[in-house]
């Protein structure tokens, strides 16, 4: 089996990656950066996100695996104290990698000249004005007018990304087995003149959100923290990508256990 290991530069991650790499090479597995079947991220969720985007053009043939050495590991089933067991599972299952899949956001931006920007995100996409001024945009849901938004911006989150930035701006936690995404308003303006829904909206896999800028057309699009500045924006479309991110699953870790560990671990069980 061909694989690649990507790690951050922290000493703990480098040591873990070297140890895992050595065990897999000794077993006859092949390192192939360009055409891997399995890509292993060693570090935290930030390392996983950068690894995902490095191989985002190959979602049809690449499976991801996260080895956790950071502070949070929502995509990680393994820690650096379990390298021996992980290596054993990878070697045993190299002919048939067990996997699960997660929804991925698809973002298309059309400018007034007709050219397009295309991005994807496994966590979230955030849309804001290029400056720090108020964002004003028409919001269509499923190709029908929904609201005129005024505020700091809009966040669109996948289920796996619902525990990240979207949670901090009031989004719902969504189980990754549900093929949906959500739209969360960021500091929306609500008064007797302007009204928005002011609540997270859960959108099914076969529907999309279209944003049409009003009064200004300079925007910042952030996909998993990767920021792109765009001008002359005519339309922004957000929906679920037809492809999903495949993650190797050599063992199952309950999603709600991940949530409890990250946010509630200090609470006493009663």
Short mmCIF file of C-alpha atoms in Angstrom, two decimals:
data_model
loop_
_atom_site.label_atom_id
_atom_site.label_comp_id
_atom_site.label_asym_id
_atom_site.label_seq_id
_atom_site.Cartn_x
_atom_site.Cartn_y
_atom_site.Cartn_z
CA UNK A 1 0.00 0.00 0.00
CA UNK A 2 1.16 3.52 -0.79
CA UNK A 3 0.92 6.14 1.93
CA UNK A 4 2.24 9.50 3.05
CA UNK A 5 2.79 10.95 6.52
CA UNK A 6 2.46 14.70 7.07
CA UNK A 7 3.41 16.20 10.43
CA UNK A 8 3.87 19.62 11.98
CA UNK A 9 7.30 20.75 13.18
CA UNK A 10 6.75 20.23 16.90
CA UNK A 11 9.18 17.80 18.49
CA UNK A 12 6.46 15.47 19.75
CA UNK A 13 4.90 15.23 16.29
CA UNK A 14 8.23 14.72 14.51
CA UNK A 15 9.14 11.88 16.86
CA UNK A 16 5.74 10.24 16.48
CA UNK A 17 5.84 10.53 12.68
CA UNK A 18 9.34 9.07 12.49
CA UNK A 19 8.40 6.14 14.71
CA UNK A 20 5.26 5.33 12.72
CA UNK A 21 7.04 5.78 9.39
CA UNK A 22 9.81 3.38 10.42
CA UNK A 23 7.36 0.67 11.47
CA UNK A 24 5.35 0.91 8.27
CA UNK A 25 8.40 0.91 6.00
CA UNK A 26 9.80 -2.13 7.81
CA UNK A 27 6.54 -3.92 6.98
CA UNK A 28 6.96 -3.20 3.27
CA UNK A 29 4.56 -0.30 2.84
CA UNK A 30 5.58 2.37 0.33
CA UNK A 31 5.93 6.11 0.87
CA UNK A 32 4.42 8.00 -2.07
CA UNK A 33 3.70 11.69 -1.66
CA UNK A 34 2.01 12.17 -5.03
CA UNK A 35 -0.24 9.12 -5.26
CA UNK A 36 -0.97 7.81 -1.77
CA UNK A 37 -3.92 5.64 -0.86
CA UNK A 38 -3.66 6.69 2.78
CA UNK A 39 -2.48 10.07 4.10
CA UNK A 40 -1.64 10.24 7.80
CA UNK A 41 -1.66 13.58 9.61
CA UNK A 42 0.45 13.77 12.78
CA UNK A 43 -0.28 16.75 15.02
CA UNK A 44 -3.50 18.52 15.90
CA UNK A 45 -6.61 19.46 13.98
CA UNK A 46 -4.73 22.32 12.30
CA UNK A 47 -2.27 19.84 10.80
CA UNK A 48 -5.16 17.67 9.65
CA UNK A 49 -6.83 20.63 7.92
CA UNK A 50 -3.65 21.56 6.04
CA UNK A 51 -3.18 17.90 5.07
CA UNK A 52 -6.76 17.69 3.82
CA UNK A 53 -6.34 20.75 1.61
CA UNK A 54 -3.05 19.44 0.22
CA UNK A 55 -4.96 16.42 -1.13
CA UNK A 56 -8.39 17.99 -1.67
CA UNK A 57 -8.16 17.41 -5.41
CA UNK A 58 -7.91 13.66 -4.83
CA UNK A 59 -10.87 12.94 -2.55
CA UNK A 60 -11.96 10.14 -4.88
CA UNK A 61 -8.91 8.01 -4.09
CA UNK A 62 -7.34 9.21 -0.83
CA UNK A 63 -8.27 8.24 2.70
CA UNK A 64 -7.15 10.33 5.67
CA UNK A 65 -6.02 9.32 9.15
CA UNK A 66 -5.19 11.63 12.05
CA UNK A 67 -2.68 10.79 14.80
CA UNK A 68 -3.25 13.23 17.64
CA UNK A 69 -0.41 15.09 19.40
CA UNK A 70 -2.09 18.50 19.76
CA UNK A 71 -4.57 20.09 22.15
CA UNK A 72 -7.74 18.98 20.35
CA UNK A 73 -8.30 16.06 18.04
CA UNK A 74 -11.83 15.90 16.70
CA UNK A 75 -10.63 14.03 13.63
CA UNK A 76 -8.25 11.80 15.57
CA UNK A 77 -8.91 8.26 16.74
CA UNK A 78 -5.31 7.67 17.83
CA UNK A 79 -2.71 9.32 20.08
CA UNK A 80 1.06 9.16 19.95
CA UNK A 81 1.04 6.64 22.82
CA UNK A 82 -0.70 4.12 20.54
CA UNK A 83 1.68 4.01 17.58
CA UNK A 84 2.45 0.30 17.91
CA UNK A 85 -1.24 -0.64 17.82
CA UNK A 86 -1.98 1.78 14.99
CA UNK A 87 0.89 0.46 12.86
CA UNK A 88 -0.37 -3.08 13.43
CA UNK A 89 -3.90 -2.17 12.27
CA UNK A 90 -2.62 -0.36 9.17
CA UNK A 91 -0.42 -3.29 8.16
CA UNK A 92 -3.19 -5.84 8.73
CA UNK A 93 -5.77 -3.87 6.72
CA UNK A 94 -3.63 -2.48 3.91
CA UNK A 95 -5.54 -4.41 1.21
CA UNK A 96 -8.93 -3.17 2.41
CA UNK A 97 -8.86 0.07 4.41
CA UNK A 98 -11.96 0.40 6.62
CA UNK A 99 -13.35 3.90 6.35
CA UNK A 100 -16.10 6.37 7.11
CA UNK A 101 -16.95 9.54 5.19
CA UNK A 102 -17.79 13.12 6.14
CA UNK A 103 -19.57 15.91 4.20
CA UNK A 104 -17.47 18.62 2.55
CA UNK A 105 -18.56 22.16 1.70
CA UNK A 106 -18.39 23.40 -1.88
CA UNK A 107 -17.97 27.16 -2.43
CA UNK A 108 -18.29 28.91 -5.79
CA UNK A 109 -17.85 32.68 -6.19
CA UNK A 110 -18.80 34.41 -9.43
CA UNK A 111 -17.57 37.92 -10.16
CA UNK A 112 -19.06 40.54 -12.44
CA UNK A 113 -16.67 39.61 -15.25
CA UNK A 114 -17.92 36.02 -15.21
CA UNK A 115 -14.84 34.33 -13.77
CA UNK A 116 -15.11 31.90 -10.88
CA UNK A 117 -13.39 31.09 -7.60
CA UNK A 118 -13.88 27.56 -6.30
CA UNK A 119 -13.06 26.37 -2.79
CA UNK A 120 -13.91 23.51 -0.47
CA UNK A 121 -13.93 23.14 3.30
CA UNK A 122 -14.18 20.20 5.66
CA UNK A 123 -14.84 22.43 8.69
CA UNK A 124 -16.32 25.77 7.72
CA UNK A 125 -16.48 28.61 5.26
CA UNK A 126 -16.78 32.19 6.54
CA UNK A 127 -17.95 35.06 4.33
CA UNK A 128 -17.16 38.66 5.33
CA UNK A 129 -16.58 42.07 3.81
CA UNK A 130 -13.02 42.79 2.73
CA UNK A 131 -12.97 45.71 5.14
CA UNK A 132 -14.41 45.60 8.64
CA UNK A 133 -17.60 47.24 7.43
CA UNK A 134 -21.08 45.78 7.66
CA UNK A 135 -21.84 43.01 5.20
CA UNK A 136 -25.11 43.48 3.31
CA UNK A 137 -26.36 40.64 1.15
CA UNK A 138 -29.49 38.98 -0.15
CA UNK A 139 -29.71 35.38 1.05
CA UNK A 140 -31.51 32.76 -1.05
CA UNK A 141 -32.23 29.27 0.32
CA UNK A 142 -32.93 26.53 -2.21
CA UNK A 143 -33.07 29.23 -4.92
CA UNK A 144 -35.82 31.17 -3.14
CA UNK A 145 -35.42 34.51 -1.36
CA UNK A 146 -35.00 34.05 2.40
CA UNK A 147 -33.68 37.26 3.99
CA UNK A 148 -31.69 40.44 3.55
CA UNK A 149 -28.70 40.02 5.84
CA UNK A 150 -26.85 42.82 7.58
CA UNK A 151 -24.07 42.06 10.01
CA UNK A 152 -20.42 41.04 10.35
CA UNK A 153 -20.66 37.94 8.18
CA UNK A 154 -22.01 34.42 7.67
CA UNK A 155 -20.49 31.11 8.72
CA UNK A 156 -21.27 27.86 6.92
CA UNK A 157 -20.33 24.68 8.74
CA UNK A 158 -20.19 20.96 8.05
CA UNK A 159 -21.23 18.52 10.80
CA UNK A 160 -17.58 17.80 11.67
CA UNK A 161 -16.89 21.53 11.69
CA UNK A 162 -19.82 22.20 14.01
CA UNK A 163 -17.52 21.78 17.03
CA UNK A 164 -15.08 24.40 15.73
CA UNK A 165 -15.58 28.09 14.87
CA UNK A 166 -19.31 27.74 14.21
CA UNK A 167 -19.89 26.65 17.81
CA UNK A 168 -18.26 29.85 19.07
CA UNK A 169 -20.68 31.97 17.02
CA UNK A 170 -23.76 30.10 18.20
CA UNK A 171 -24.01 27.20 15.77
CA UNK A 172 -25.57 23.84 16.59
CA UNK A 173 -23.59 20.65 17.15
CA UNK A 174 -24.43 18.20 14.35
CA UNK A 175 -23.60 14.51 14.21
CA UNK A 176 -21.37 13.81 11.16
CA UNK A 177 -23.57 10.93 10.01
CA UNK A 178 -26.19 13.52 9.00
CA UNK A 179 -25.58 14.83 5.48
CA UNK A 180 -26.38 18.50 6.06
CA UNK A 181 -24.64 21.83 6.57
CA UNK A 182 -25.61 24.90 8.56
CA UNK A 183 -25.63 28.67 8.14
CA UNK A 184 -24.89 30.83 11.20
CA UNK A 185 -25.19 34.60 11.27
CA UNK A 186 -22.26 36.50 12.77
CA UNK A 187 -23.35 39.58 14.74
CA UNK A 188 -26.43 40.25 12.64
CA UNK A 189 -28.16 43.64 12.91
CA UNK A 190 -31.72 43.40 14.19
CA UNK A 191 -33.94 46.38 14.94
CA UNK A 192 -37.29 47.80 13.81
CA UNK A 193 -35.80 48.50 10.36
CA UNK A 194 -33.67 45.40 9.72
CA UNK A 195 -34.64 41.83 10.63
CA UNK A 196 -32.85 38.51 10.14
CA UNK A 197 -33.71 35.02 11.35
CA UNK A 198 -30.96 35.22 14.04
CA UNK A 199 -30.82 31.45 14.38
CA UNK A 200 -28.70 28.65 12.89
CA UNK A 201 -30.29 27.19 9.76
CA UNK A 202 -29.80 23.47 9.01
CA UNK A 203 -29.75 22.85 5.26
CA UNK A 204 -30.17 19.41 3.61
CA UNK A 205 -27.60 17.93 1.26
CA UNK A 206 -29.60 18.66 -1.91
CA UNK A 207 -30.12 22.38 -1.30
CA UNK A 208 -27.82 25.40 -1.58
CA UNK A 209 -27.39 28.93 -0.29
CA UNK A 210 -26.85 31.81 -2.71
CA UNK A 211 -25.55 35.17 -1.52
CA UNK A 212 -25.94 38.32 -3.60
CA UNK A 213 -23.92 41.33 -2.37
CA UNK A 214 -25.78 44.60 -1.90
CA UNK A 215 -24.09 48.03 -1.94
CA UNK A 216 -20.57 46.52 -1.85
CA UNK A 217 -18.82 43.71 -3.70
CA UNK A 218 -15.47 43.26 -1.92
CA UNK A 219 -15.36 40.07 0.16
CA UNK A 220 -13.13 37.74 2.12
CA UNK A 221 -13.84 34.02 1.78
CA UNK A 222 -12.23 31.79 4.40
CA UNK A 223 -12.25 28.02 3.85
CA UNK A 224 -10.89 26.23 6.93
CA UNK A 225 -8.86 29.32 7.74
CA UNK A 226 -7.44 29.67 4.21
CA UNK A 227 -8.37 33.22 3.28
CA UNK A 228 -9.00 34.57 -0.22
CA UNK A 229 -9.73 38.25 -0.93
CA UNK A 230 -12.15 38.82 -3.80
CA UNK A 231 -13.52 41.94 -5.50
CA UNK A 232 -16.38 42.56 -7.93
CA UNK A 233 -18.28 39.66 -6.37
CA UNK A 234 -21.64 39.02 -8.01
CA UNK A 235 -22.77 35.77 -6.38
CA UNK A 236 -21.55 33.29 -3.74
CA UNK A 237 -22.95 29.75 -3.72
CA UNK A 238 -22.46 27.34 -0.82
CA UNK A 239 -23.59 23.72 -0.86
CA UNK A 240 -22.31 20.25 -0.06
CA UNK A 241 -19.74 18.88 -2.47
CA UNK A 242 -20.70 15.76 -4.41
CA UNK A 243 -17.59 14.12 -2.95
CA UNK A 244 -17.05 13.33 0.71
CA UNK A 245 -13.84 13.12 2.75
CA UNK A 246 -12.91 9.50 3.42
CA UNK A 247 -11.28 8.76 6.78
CA UNK A 248 -9.65 5.45 7.64
CA UNK A 249 -11.46 3.94 10.60
CA UNK A 250 -9.37 1.22 12.20
CA UNK A 251 -11.52 1.58 15.30
CA UNK A 252 -14.66 3.50 16.18
CA UNK A 253 -14.74 6.46 18.53
CA UNK A 254 -18.17 7.82 19.36
CA UNK A 255 -18.74 11.41 18.16
CA UNK A 256 -20.47 12.45 21.37
CA UNK A 257 -17.53 11.04 23.33
CA UNK A 258 -15.27 13.39 21.38
CA UNK A 259 -17.57 16.29 22.24
CA UNK A 260 -17.70 15.35 25.91
CA UNK A 261 -13.92 14.97 26.10
CA UNK A 262 -13.30 18.35 24.46
CA UNK A 263 -15.90 20.46 26.23
CA UNK A 264 -17.17 18.66 29.34
CA UNK A 265 -14.34 16.44 30.55
CA UNK A 266 -13.96 18.40 33.78
CA UNK A 267 -17.57 17.75 34.77
CA UNK A 268 -18.25 15.02 37.28
CA UNK A 269 -20.40 12.14 36.12
CA UNK A 270 -23.57 11.89 38.18
#
